[in-house]
mmCIF file of C-alpha atoms and ligand atoms in Angstrom:
data_model
loop_
_atom_site.group_PDB
_atom_site.id
_atom_site.type_symbol
_atom_site.label_atom_id
_atom_site.label_comp_id
_atom_site.label_asym_id
_atom_site.label_seq_id
_atom_site.Cartn_x
_atom_site.Cartn_y
_atom_site.Cartn_z
ATOM 1 C CA MET A 42 124.431 130.266 113.826
ATOM 2 C CA TYR A 43 123.280 132.943 111.411
ATOM 3 C CA ALA A 44 119.668 133.611 110.406
ATOM 4 C CA ILE A 45 119.749 131.919 107.010
ATOM 5 C CA ASN A 46 120.826 128.556 108.405
ATOM 6 C CA HIS A 47 118.406 128.642 111.337
ATOM 7 C CA ALA A 48 115.741 129.304 108.689
ATOM 8 C CA ALA A 49 117.091 126.379 106.642
ATOM 9 C CA THR A 50 116.374 124.104 109.631
ATOM 10 C CA ALA A 51 112.672 124.737 108.967
ATOM 11 C CA LEU A 52 113.205 122.977 105.618
ATOM 12 C CA LEU A 53 114.252 119.807 107.467
ATOM 13 C CA LEU A 54 111.059 119.947 109.545
ATOM 14 C CA ARG A 55 108.924 120.744 106.533
ATOM 15 C CA LYS A 56 110.280 117.813 104.554
ATOM 16 C CA LYS A 57 109.653 115.423 107.380
ATOM 17 C CA GLU A 58 105.991 116.374 107.657
ATOM 18 C CA SER A 59 105.373 117.627 104.187
ATOM 19 C CA THR A 60 101.751 118.601 104.836
ATOM 20 C CA LEU A 61 102.863 121.176 107.416
ATOM 21 C CA PRO A 62 102.757 124.870 106.550
ATOM 22 C CA LEU A 63 106.232 126.394 106.266
ATOM 23 C CA LEU A 64 105.533 129.763 107.902
ATOM 24 C CA PRO A 65 104.986 128.527 111.486
ATOM 25 C CA LEU A 66 108.065 126.301 111.124
ATOM 26 C CA LEU A 67 110.135 129.327 110.078
ATOM 27 C CA ILE A 68 108.836 131.141 113.163
ATOM 28 C CA SER A 69 109.593 128.153 115.435
ATOM 29 C CA VAL A 70 113.299 127.955 114.526
ATOM 30 C CA GLN A 71 113.735 131.674 115.261
ATOM 31 C CA LEU A 72 111.388 132.118 118.231
ATOM 32 C CA VAL A 73 114.338 132.132 120.649
ATOM 33 C CA GLU A 74 116.135 134.773 118.532
ATOM 34 C CA ILE A 75 113.040 136.964 118.311
ATOM 35 C CA LEU A 76 112.879 136.847 122.125
ATOM 36 C CA TRP A 77 116.574 137.809 122.261
ATOM 37 C CA VAL A 78 115.886 140.838 120.043
ATOM 38 C CA LEU A 79 112.895 141.833 122.173
ATOM 39 C CA PHE A 80 114.750 141.350 125.483
ATOM 40 C CA ASN A 81 117.702 143.401 124.191
ATOM 41 C CA TYR A 82 115.377 146.253 123.221
ATOM 42 C CA LEU A 83 113.820 146.045 126.686
ATOM 43 C CA GLY A 84 117.245 145.959 128.348
ATOM 44 C CA TRP A 85 116.591 142.608 130.029
ATOM 45 C CA GLU A 86 119.470 140.999 128.132
ATOM 46 C CA HIS A 87 122.632 142.605 126.855
ATOM 47 C CA PHE A 88 125.831 142.086 124.887
ATOM 48 C CA SER A 89 129.198 143.836 124.938
ATOM 49 C CA VAL A 90 132.113 144.553 122.625
ATOM 50 C CA SER A 91 135.556 143.874 124.049
ATOM 51 C CA ASN A 92 138.903 142.609 122.771
ATOM 52 C CA GLY A 93 137.702 143.323 119.254
ATOM 53 C CA SER A 94 134.707 141.012 119.262
ATOM 54 C CA ILE A 95 131.080 140.854 120.314
ATOM 55 C CA HIS A 96 130.247 138.940 123.476
ATOM 56 C CA LEU A 97 126.723 137.882 124.323
ATOM 57 C CA ASP A 98 127.211 138.567 128.021
ATOM 58 C CA PHE A 99 123.727 138.029 129.272
ATOM 59 C CA LEU A 100 121.018 136.095 127.440
ATOM 60 C CA PRO A 101 119.666 133.567 129.967
ATOM 61 C CA TYR A 102 115.977 134.336 129.353
ATOM 62 C CA SER A 103 115.996 133.776 125.604
ATOM 63 C CA HIS A 104 118.935 131.362 125.284
ATOM 64 C CA SER A 105 119.122 128.827 128.110
ATOM 65 C CA ILE A 106 118.382 125.121 128.059
ATOM 66 C CA PHE A 107 115.577 125.643 130.571
ATOM 67 C CA SER A 108 113.862 128.476 128.694
ATOM 68 C CA GLY A 109 114.226 126.578 125.394
ATOM 69 C CA VAL A 110 112.449 123.575 126.894
ATOM 70 C CA VAL A 111 109.744 125.772 128.466
ATOM 71 C CA ALA A 112 109.169 127.656 125.183
ATOM 72 C CA ALA A 113 108.965 124.344 123.305
ATOM 73 C CA LEU A 114 106.473 122.895 125.824
ATOM 74 C CA LEU A 115 104.304 126.028 125.851
ATOM 75 C CA SER A 116 104.269 126.104 122.039
ATOM 76 C CA PHE A 117 103.342 122.421 121.937
ATOM 77 C CA CYS A 118 100.437 122.943 124.367
ATOM 78 C CA MET A 119 99.136 126.021 122.544
ATOM 79 C CA ILE A 120 99.201 124.402 119.099
ATOM 80 C CA ASN A 121 98.103 120.946 120.237
ATOM 81 C CA TRP A 122 95.155 122.002 122.384
ATOM 82 C CA GLY A 123 94.513 125.483 120.986
ATOM 83 C CA TYR A 124 94.632 124.559 117.296
ATOM 84 C CA HIS A 125 94.214 120.783 117.584
ATOM 85 C CA ASN A 126 97.169 120.095 115.359
ATOM 86 C CA ARG A 127 99.424 117.478 116.966
ATOM 87 C CA LYS A 128 101.821 117.177 114.018
ATOM 88 C CA LEU A 129 102.448 120.908 113.830
ATOM 89 C CA ALA A 130 102.752 121.094 117.639
ATOM 90 C CA VAL A 131 105.524 118.464 117.642
ATOM 91 C CA ALA A 132 107.360 120.013 114.684
ATOM 92 C CA PHE A 133 107.097 123.521 116.175
ATOM 93 C CA ALA A 134 108.475 122.330 119.528
ATOM 94 C CA ILE A 135 111.407 120.608 117.778
ATOM 95 C CA GLY A 136 112.001 123.821 115.815
ATOM 96 C CA VAL A 137 112.187 125.863 119.029
ATOM 97 C CA LEU A 138 114.608 123.362 120.599
ATOM 98 C CA SER A 139 116.727 123.215 117.430
ATOM 99 C CA HIS A 140 117.680 126.851 117.915
ATOM 100 C CA VAL A 141 119.155 126.345 121.380
ATOM 101 C CA ILE A 142 120.897 123.087 120.399
ATOM 102 C CA ILE A 143 122.472 124.654 117.290
ATOM 103 C CA ASP A 144 123.503 127.768 119.231
ATOM 104 C CA LEU A 145 125.184 125.535 121.839
ATOM 105 C CA ILE A 146 127.498 124.309 119.089
ATOM 106 C CA PHE A 147 128.347 127.736 117.677
ATOM 107 C CA HIS A 148 128.228 130.130 120.642
ATOM 108 C CA ASP A 149 130.961 130.983 123.096
ATOM 109 C CA LYS A 150 130.369 129.709 126.610
ATOM 110 C CA ASP A 151 127.285 131.865 127.161
ATOM 111 C CA ILE A 152 124.338 129.448 127.222
ATOM 112 C CA GLN A 153 123.247 128.734 130.770
ATOM 113 C CA LEU A 154 121.370 125.703 131.991
ATOM 114 C CA SER A 155 118.694 128.052 133.334
ATOM 115 C CA PRO A 156 118.128 131.757 134.042
ATOM 116 C CA PHE A 157 118.324 130.989 137.767
ATOM 117 C CA SER A 158 122.022 130.244 138.029
ATOM 118 C CA ALA A 159 125.069 131.628 136.202
ATOM 119 C CA THR A 160 126.612 128.144 136.091
ATOM 120 C CA PRO A 161 126.823 125.706 134.434
ATOM 121 C CA VAL A 162 127.276 127.527 131.159
ATOM 122 C CA TRP A 163 127.995 125.980 127.780
ATOM 123 C CA GLY A 164 129.030 126.769 124.210
ATOM 124 C CA PHE A 165 131.332 124.882 121.879
ATOM 125 C CA GLY A 166 132.761 128.156 120.535
ATOM 126 C CA ILE A 167 132.899 127.585 116.765
ATOM 127 C CA ILE A 168 132.113 131.303 116.409
ATOM 128 C CA ASP A 169 135.722 132.012 117.437
ATOM 129 C CA TYR A 170 136.954 130.367 114.202
ATOM 130 C CA PRO A 171 135.204 132.423 111.489
ATOM 131 C CA ILE A 172 136.366 130.376 108.486
ATOM 132 C CA LEU A 173 135.422 127.083 110.143
ATOM 133 C CA ASN A 174 132.135 128.674 111.231
ATOM 134 C CA PHE A 175 131.461 129.749 107.635
ATOM 135 C CA ILE A 176 132.272 126.317 106.169
ATOM 136 C CA ILE A 177 130.143 124.377 108.669
ATOM 137 C CA GLU A 178 127.158 126.737 108.385
ATOM 138 C CA PHE A 179 127.374 126.817 104.597
ATOM 139 C CA ALA A 180 127.520 123.010 104.397
ATOM 140 C CA TYR A 181 124.590 122.760 106.828
ATOM 141 C CA GLY A 182 122.476 125.207 104.806
ATOM 142 C CA ILE A 183 123.184 123.286 101.584
ATOM 143 C CA PHE A 184 122.380 120.012 103.334
ATOM 144 C CA CYS A 185 118.982 121.367 104.453
ATOM 145 C CA TRP A 186 118.257 122.483 100.876
ATOM 146 C CA TRP A 187 119.306 119.077 99.477
ATOM 147 C CA TYR A 188 117.206 117.182 102.047
ATOM 148 C CA PHE A 189 114.206 119.379 101.296
ATOM 149 C CA LYS A 190 114.790 118.926 97.566
ATOM 150 C CA GLY A 191 114.411 122.655 97.048
ATOM 151 C CA SER A 192 114.451 124.703 93.870
ATOM 152 C CA LYS A 193 117.581 126.226 92.300
ATOM 153 C CA ALA A 194 116.324 129.644 93.389
ATOM 154 C CA LEU A 195 116.207 128.450 96.999
ATOM 155 C CA LEU A 196 119.773 127.154 96.675
ATOM 156 C CA TRP A 197 120.841 130.626 95.517
ATOM 157 C CA VAL A 198 119.073 132.200 98.492
ATOM 158 C CA ILE A 199 121.079 129.970 100.849
ATOM 159 C CA ILE A 200 124.369 130.595 99.008
ATOM 160 C CA VAL A 201 123.948 134.375 98.790
ATOM 161 C CA PHE A 202 122.933 134.861 102.431
ATOM 162 C CA ASN A 203 125.789 132.643 103.644
ATOM 163 C CA VAL A 204 128.302 134.605 101.577
ATOM 164 C CA ILE A 205 126.871 137.899 102.905
ATOM 165 C CA ASP A 206 127.405 136.557 106.445
ATOM 166 C CA LEU A 207 131.131 135.936 105.891
ATOM 167 C CA PRO A 208 132.264 139.563 106.373
ATOM 168 C CA ILE A 209 130.070 139.755 109.494
ATOM 169 C CA MET A 210 131.744 136.603 110.827
ATOM 170 C CA LEU A 211 135.176 138.093 110.126
ATOM 171 C CA ALA A 212 134.292 141.512 111.580
ATOM 172 C CA HIS A 213 136.452 142.528 114.493
ATOM 173 C CA GLY A 214 138.159 145.501 116.080
ATOM 174 C CA ASP A 215 137.122 149.004 115.036
ATOM 175 C CA SER A 216 134.422 147.813 112.646
ATOM 176 C CA LEU A 217 132.410 146.841 115.741
ATOM 177 C CA THR A 218 132.529 150.331 117.298
ATOM 178 C CA PRO A 219 129.038 151.304 116.024
ATOM 179 C CA PHE A 220 127.564 148.304 117.871
ATOM 180 C CA MET A 221 129.250 149.492 121.036
ATOM 181 C CA ARG A 222 128.038 153.060 120.592
ATOM 182 C CA TYR A 223 124.462 152.198 119.602
ATOM 183 C CA PRO A 224 123.296 149.138 121.568
ATOM 184 C CA PHE A 225 120.018 148.919 119.610
ATOM 185 C CA LEU A 226 121.954 148.410 116.368
ATOM 186 C CA LEU A 227 122.931 144.737 116.790
ATOM 187 C CA PRO A 228 119.424 143.484 117.721
ATOM 188 C CA SER A 229 118.044 145.550 114.822
ATOM 189 C CA VAL A 230 120.515 144.010 112.347
ATOM 190 C CA ILE A 231 119.648 140.537 113.651
ATOM 191 C CA LEU A 232 115.906 141.270 113.434
ATOM 192 C CA PHE A 233 116.334 142.496 109.873
ATOM 193 C CA GLN A 234 118.259 139.326 108.965
ATOM 194 C CA ILE A 235 115.556 137.140 110.501
ATOM 195 C CA LEU A 236 112.783 138.907 108.586
ATOM 196 C CA ILE A 237 114.553 138.997 105.233
ATOM 197 C CA THR A 238 115.657 135.340 105.400
ATOM 198 C CA TRP A 239 112.121 134.330 106.414
ATOM 199 C CA TYR A 240 110.796 136.141 103.352
ATOM 200 C CA PHE A 241 113.247 134.689 100.848
ATOM 201 C CA VAL A 242 113.189 131.114 102.201
ATOM 202 C CA TYR A 243 109.374 131.167 102.339
ATOM 203 C CA ARG A 244 109.061 132.605 98.879
ATOM 204 C CA TYR A 245 111.508 130.257 97.153
ATOM 205 C CA ALA A 246 110.729 127.132 99.174
ATOM 206 C CA ASN A 247 107.169 127.316 97.954
ATOM 207 C CA SER A 248 108.216 127.613 94.323
ATOM 208 C CA LYS A 249 109.255 123.973 94.467
ATOM 209 C CA ARG A 250 111.670 122.185 92.159
ATOM 210 C CA ALA A 251 111.982 124.914 89.573
HETATM 211 ZN ZN1 ZN B 553 120.318 132.311 118.922
#
């Protein structure tokens, strides 16, 4: 799933506990992705380009069921006992888990049960059907906006970022060569998407019901 719709998940959490601040929820739904970016920069995880598409070959530290659960538990403990905020601790932990669960639906078979064993490995593979991927993600993003009862501006943010993602979803073959040649490029693009969608969702979610 692309950054805008992970970010939209924070709207579901925010609506549920409407007193919660949005910023930590936006961080929670992308914590796993931020780790992926960091681990790719460090060379601990890696991807490849072959047969005209990007494959996330190795991402067991950021994206495995086990590490998702551990990250959710650690976040819960830190927020619950460190900041004495049980509601935020629960919502943050759900946000962290949401990322792995959603990625399981969209990713190729690249999400391991744990970093300690290469099998079993899961992924429903919607990413291999770009148009279907686009339609499902777009509908999900709109649903999050509707559930949150967001402003028109927020709706436009979700529409525009989803439409921008379409050419990336459809990208294949030679257009991926730069990612092969410069391995830091993909994590940087993803990081940029995370930051910019955080900014726009935060900004327009807080200008409520315009
Ligand atoms: Zn992810």
